[in-house]
Coordinates of C-alpha atoms in Angstrom, one line a residue:
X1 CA 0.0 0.0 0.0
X2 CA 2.8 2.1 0.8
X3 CA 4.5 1.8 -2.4
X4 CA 1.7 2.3 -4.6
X5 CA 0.8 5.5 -2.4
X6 CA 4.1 6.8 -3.2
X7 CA 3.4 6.5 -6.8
X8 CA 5.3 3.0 -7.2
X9 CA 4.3 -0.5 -8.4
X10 CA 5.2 -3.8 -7.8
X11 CA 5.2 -8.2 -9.4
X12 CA 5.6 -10.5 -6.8
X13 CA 5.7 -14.2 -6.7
X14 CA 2.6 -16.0 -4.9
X15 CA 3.0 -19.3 -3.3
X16 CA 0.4 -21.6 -4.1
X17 CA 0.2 -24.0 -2.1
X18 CA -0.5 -21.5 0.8
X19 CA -4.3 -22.5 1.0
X20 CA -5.5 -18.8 0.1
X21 CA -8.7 -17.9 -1.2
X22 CA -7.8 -15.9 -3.7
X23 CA -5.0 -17.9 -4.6
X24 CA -6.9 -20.6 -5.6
X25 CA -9.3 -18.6 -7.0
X26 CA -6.9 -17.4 -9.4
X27 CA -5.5 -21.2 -9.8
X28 CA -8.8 -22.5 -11.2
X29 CA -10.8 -19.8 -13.0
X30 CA -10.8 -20.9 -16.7
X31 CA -9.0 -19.0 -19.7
X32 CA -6.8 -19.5 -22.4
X33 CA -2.9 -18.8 -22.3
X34 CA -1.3 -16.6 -24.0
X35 CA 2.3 -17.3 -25.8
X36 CA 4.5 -14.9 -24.5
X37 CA 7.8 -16.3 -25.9
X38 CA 9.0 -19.8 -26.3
X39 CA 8.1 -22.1 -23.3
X40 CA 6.1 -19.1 -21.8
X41 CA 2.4 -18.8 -21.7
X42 CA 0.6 -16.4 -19.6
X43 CA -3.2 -15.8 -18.7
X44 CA -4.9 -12.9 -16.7
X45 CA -7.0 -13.4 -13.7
X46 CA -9.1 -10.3 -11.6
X47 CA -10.2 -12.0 -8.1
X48 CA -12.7 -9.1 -6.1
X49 CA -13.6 -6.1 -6.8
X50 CA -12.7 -2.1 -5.2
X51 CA -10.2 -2.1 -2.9
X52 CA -10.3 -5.8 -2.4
X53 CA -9.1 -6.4 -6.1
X54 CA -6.3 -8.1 -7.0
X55 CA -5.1 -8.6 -10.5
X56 CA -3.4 -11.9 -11.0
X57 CA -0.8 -13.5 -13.4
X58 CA -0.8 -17.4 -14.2
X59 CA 2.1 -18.4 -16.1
X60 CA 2.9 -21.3 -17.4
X61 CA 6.0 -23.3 -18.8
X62 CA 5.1 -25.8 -21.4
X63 CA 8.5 -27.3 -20.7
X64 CA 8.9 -27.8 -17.3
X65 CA 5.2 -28.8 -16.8
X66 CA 6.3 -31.9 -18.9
X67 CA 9.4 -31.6 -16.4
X68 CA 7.1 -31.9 -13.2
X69 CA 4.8 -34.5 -14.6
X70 CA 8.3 -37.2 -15.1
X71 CA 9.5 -36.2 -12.2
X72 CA 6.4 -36.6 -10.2
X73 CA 6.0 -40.2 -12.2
X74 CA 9.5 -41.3 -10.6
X75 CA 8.6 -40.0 -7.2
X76 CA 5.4 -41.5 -6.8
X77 CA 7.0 -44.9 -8.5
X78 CA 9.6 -44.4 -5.6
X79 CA 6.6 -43.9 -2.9
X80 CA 4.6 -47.2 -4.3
X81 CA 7.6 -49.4 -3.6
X82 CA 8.1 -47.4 -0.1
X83 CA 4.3 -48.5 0.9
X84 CA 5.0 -51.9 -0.4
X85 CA 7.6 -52.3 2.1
X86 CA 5.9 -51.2 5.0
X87 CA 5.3 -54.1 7.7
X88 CA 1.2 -55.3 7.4
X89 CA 0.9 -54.5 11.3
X90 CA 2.5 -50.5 10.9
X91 CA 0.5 -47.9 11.9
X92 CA 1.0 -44.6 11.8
X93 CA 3.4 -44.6 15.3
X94 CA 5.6 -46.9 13.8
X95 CA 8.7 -45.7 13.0
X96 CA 9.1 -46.6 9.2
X97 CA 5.6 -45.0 8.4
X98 CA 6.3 -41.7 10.7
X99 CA 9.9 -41.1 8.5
X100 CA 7.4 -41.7 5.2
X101 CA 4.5 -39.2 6.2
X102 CA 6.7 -36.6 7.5
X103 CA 9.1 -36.7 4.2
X104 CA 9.5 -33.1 2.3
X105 CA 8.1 -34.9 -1.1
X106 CA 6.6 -38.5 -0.5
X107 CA 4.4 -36.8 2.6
X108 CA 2.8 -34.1 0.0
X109 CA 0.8 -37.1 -1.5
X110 CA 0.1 -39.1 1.2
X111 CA -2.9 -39.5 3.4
X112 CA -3.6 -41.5 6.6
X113 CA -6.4 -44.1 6.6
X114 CA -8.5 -45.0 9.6
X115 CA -6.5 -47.7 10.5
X116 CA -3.5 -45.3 10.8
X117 CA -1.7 -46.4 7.7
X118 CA -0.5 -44.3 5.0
X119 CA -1.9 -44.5 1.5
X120 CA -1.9 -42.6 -1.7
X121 CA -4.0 -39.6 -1.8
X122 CA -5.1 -39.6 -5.2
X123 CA -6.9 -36.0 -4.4
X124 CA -3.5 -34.5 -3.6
X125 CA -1.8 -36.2 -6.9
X126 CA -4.7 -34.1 -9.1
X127 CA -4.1 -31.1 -7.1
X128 CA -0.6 -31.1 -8.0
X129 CA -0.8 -32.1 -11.6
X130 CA -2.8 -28.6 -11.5
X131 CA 0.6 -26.9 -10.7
X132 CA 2.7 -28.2 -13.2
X133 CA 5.0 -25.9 -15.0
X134 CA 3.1 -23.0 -13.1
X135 CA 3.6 -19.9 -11.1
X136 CA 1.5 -17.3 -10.0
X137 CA 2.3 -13.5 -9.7
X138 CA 0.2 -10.6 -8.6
X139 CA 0.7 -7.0 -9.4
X140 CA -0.5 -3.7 -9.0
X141 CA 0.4 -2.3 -12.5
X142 CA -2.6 -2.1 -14.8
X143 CA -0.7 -0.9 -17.4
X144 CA 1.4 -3.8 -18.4
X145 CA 0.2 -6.6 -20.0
X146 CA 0.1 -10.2 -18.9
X147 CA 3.2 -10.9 -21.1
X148 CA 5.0 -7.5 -19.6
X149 CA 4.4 -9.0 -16.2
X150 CA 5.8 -12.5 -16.7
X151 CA 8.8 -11.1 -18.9
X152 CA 9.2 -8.5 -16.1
X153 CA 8.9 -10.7 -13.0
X154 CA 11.7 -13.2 -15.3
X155 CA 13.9 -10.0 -15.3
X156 CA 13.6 -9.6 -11.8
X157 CA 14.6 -13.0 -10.7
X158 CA 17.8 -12.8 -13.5
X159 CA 19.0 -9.7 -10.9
X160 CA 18.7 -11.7 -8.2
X161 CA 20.3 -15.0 -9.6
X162 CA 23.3 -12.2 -10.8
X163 CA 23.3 -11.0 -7.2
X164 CA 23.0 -14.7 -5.9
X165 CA 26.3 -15.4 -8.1
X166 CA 28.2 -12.2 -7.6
X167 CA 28.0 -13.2 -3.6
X168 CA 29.0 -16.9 -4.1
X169 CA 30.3 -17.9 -7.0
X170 CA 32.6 -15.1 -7.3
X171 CA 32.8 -13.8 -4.2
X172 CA 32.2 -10.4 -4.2
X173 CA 32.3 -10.1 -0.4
X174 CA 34.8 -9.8 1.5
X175 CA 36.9 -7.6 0.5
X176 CA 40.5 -7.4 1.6
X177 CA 41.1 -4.0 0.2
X178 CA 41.6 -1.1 2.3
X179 CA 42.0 1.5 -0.5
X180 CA 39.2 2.8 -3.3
X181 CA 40.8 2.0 -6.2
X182 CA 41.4 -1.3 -5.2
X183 CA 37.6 -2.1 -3.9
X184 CA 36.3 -0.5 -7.1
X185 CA 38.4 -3.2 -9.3
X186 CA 37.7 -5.6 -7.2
X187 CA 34.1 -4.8 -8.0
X188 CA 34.8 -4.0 -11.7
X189 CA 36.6 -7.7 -12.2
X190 CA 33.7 -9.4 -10.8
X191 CA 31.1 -7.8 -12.6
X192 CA 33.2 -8.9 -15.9
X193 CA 33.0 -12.3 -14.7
X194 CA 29.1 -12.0 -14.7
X195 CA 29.3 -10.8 -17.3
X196 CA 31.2 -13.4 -19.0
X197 CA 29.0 -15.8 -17.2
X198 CA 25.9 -14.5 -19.1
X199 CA 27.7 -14.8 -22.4
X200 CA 28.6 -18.2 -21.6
X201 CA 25.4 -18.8 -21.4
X202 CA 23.3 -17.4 -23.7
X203 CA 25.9 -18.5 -26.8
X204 CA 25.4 -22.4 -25.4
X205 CA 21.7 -22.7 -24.0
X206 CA 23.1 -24.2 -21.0
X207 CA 23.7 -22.7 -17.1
X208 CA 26.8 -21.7 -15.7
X209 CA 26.4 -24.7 -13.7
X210 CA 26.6 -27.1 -16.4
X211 CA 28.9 -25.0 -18.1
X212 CA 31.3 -24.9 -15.4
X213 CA 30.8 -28.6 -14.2
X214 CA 31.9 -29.9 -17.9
X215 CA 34.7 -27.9 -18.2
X216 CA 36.2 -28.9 -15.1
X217 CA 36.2 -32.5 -16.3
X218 CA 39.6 -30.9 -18.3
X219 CA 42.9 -31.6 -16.8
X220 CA 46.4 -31.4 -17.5
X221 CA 48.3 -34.5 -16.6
X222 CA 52.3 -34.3 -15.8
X223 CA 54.2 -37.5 -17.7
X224 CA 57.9 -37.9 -16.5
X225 CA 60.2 -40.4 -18.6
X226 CA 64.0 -40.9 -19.0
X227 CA 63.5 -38.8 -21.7
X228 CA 62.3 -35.7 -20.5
X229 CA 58.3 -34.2 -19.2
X230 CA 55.6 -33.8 -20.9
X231 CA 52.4 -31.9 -19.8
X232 CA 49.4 -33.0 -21.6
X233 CA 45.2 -32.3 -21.5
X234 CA 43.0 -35.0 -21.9
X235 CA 41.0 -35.8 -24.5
X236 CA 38.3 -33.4 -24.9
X237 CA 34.5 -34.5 -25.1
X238 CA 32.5 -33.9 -27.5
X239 CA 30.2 -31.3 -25.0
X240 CA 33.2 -30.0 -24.4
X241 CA 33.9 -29.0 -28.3
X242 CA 30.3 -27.7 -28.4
X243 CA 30.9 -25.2 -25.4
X244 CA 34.3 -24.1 -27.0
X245 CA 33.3 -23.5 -30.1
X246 CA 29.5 -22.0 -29.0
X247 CA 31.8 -19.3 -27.0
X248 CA 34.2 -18.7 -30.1
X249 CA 37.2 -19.5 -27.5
X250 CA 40.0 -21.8 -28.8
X251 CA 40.7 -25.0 -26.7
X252 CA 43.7 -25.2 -24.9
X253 CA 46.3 -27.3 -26.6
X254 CA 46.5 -30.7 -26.3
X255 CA 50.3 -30.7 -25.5
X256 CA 51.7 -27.6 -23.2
X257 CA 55.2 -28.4 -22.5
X258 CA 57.2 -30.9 -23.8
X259 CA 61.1 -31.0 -22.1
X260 CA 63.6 -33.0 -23.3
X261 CA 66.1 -34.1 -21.2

């Protein structure tokens, strides 16, 4: 209220799963999807009216809801052979079933039957099949467009996953500087590193995650014979071609030293 008082607006993510009126109000009103941009669809959803109005966002991932759906088929596979296993005289103070119900992901689609034993809660399973590939945002801006407000709210969470890396991965803070110059290049070198982060991967498709994890399958091995040392890279993977060559960055060579003796 304060921000839009002072002439501001604001996206935010809602949780849905939070049980809120509202919030599932918006989840099932009917309406088609718009394509925004590839593996993005969005649909707009008004919930109240006056001062009790809220304007809601449903977006949707055509990708990752086929994502969640194989995922959730291996988990609940996982949770059938879990049940199976279960003594015939557990209940639910036995200690098998207690570590089962109260898991982060088998316990979402459980329920407890009268006899106290766990079963699957077919109820919960539709539920979340519901929030496949989904998230929900709610904003205050009438002026932008469903599309602006999922492209906008994506924005938002690439500054914070730049913010998230400049912190940890390359370790912005601390600084052991003492003088100006030297904080601001500290500063300067690793927003260059973000930025060739970014470039990494937007020219391969991939994340610096998987970026990083298959290039650090490279190494450079040290061979010593009566003839002299030779250091030498291993064989690079095909992967590892791609990534070169999607970055336009030459590999390193295959041989680095050869010494005679």
């Amino acid at each position: 209220a304060e921000l839009q008082r002072g002439g501001a607006h604001y996206i935010a993510g809602e949780k849905m799963r939070a049980g809120k009126k509202d919030v599932e109000e918006a989840l099932s009103r009917a309406g088609r999807f718009k394509t925004v941009a590839d593996n993005l669809q969005a649909k707009e959803v008004v919930v109240g009216e006056g001062e009790r109005r809220k304007r809601y966002i449903v977006v949707r991932n055509p990708a990752q809801q086929q994502r969640d759906r194989l995922e959730r088929q291996r988990v609940l596979e996982r949770l059938d052979e879990q049940l199976a296993a279960l003594p015939e005289d557990a209940d639910e103070h036995t200690k098998a079933v207690c570590k089962l119900v109260s898991h982060p992901t088998f316990g979402r689609y459980l329920r407890m039957t009268a006899k106290g034993r766990p079963k699957l809660d077919k109820a919960k399973v539709r539920a979340e099949e519901r929030l496949d590939g989904k998230y929900l945002l709610l904003t205050s801006d009438d002026t932008l467009s469903s599309g602006d407000v999922a492209q906008g709210y994506k924005q938002l969470l690439e500054i914070e996953r730049a913010w998230r890396c400049l912190k940890s991965e390359l370790d912005i803070r601390p600084m052991y500087h003492r003088l100006d110059q030297r904080i601001r290049a500290h500063v300067l070198l690793c927003w260059l590193a973000l930025l060739l982060i970014r470039v990494a991967e937007v020219r391969t498709g991939e994340t610096w995650l998987t970026v990083r994890r298959s290039l650090d399958r490279i190494h450079r091995g040290e061979f010593r014979t009566p003839h002299g040392r030779v250091l030498q890279r291993t064989e690079l993977r095909p992967n590892q071609r791609a990534l070169f060559s999607a970055c336009d960055v030459k590999p390193p060579a295959k041989y680095e030293a050869i010494e005679p003796v």
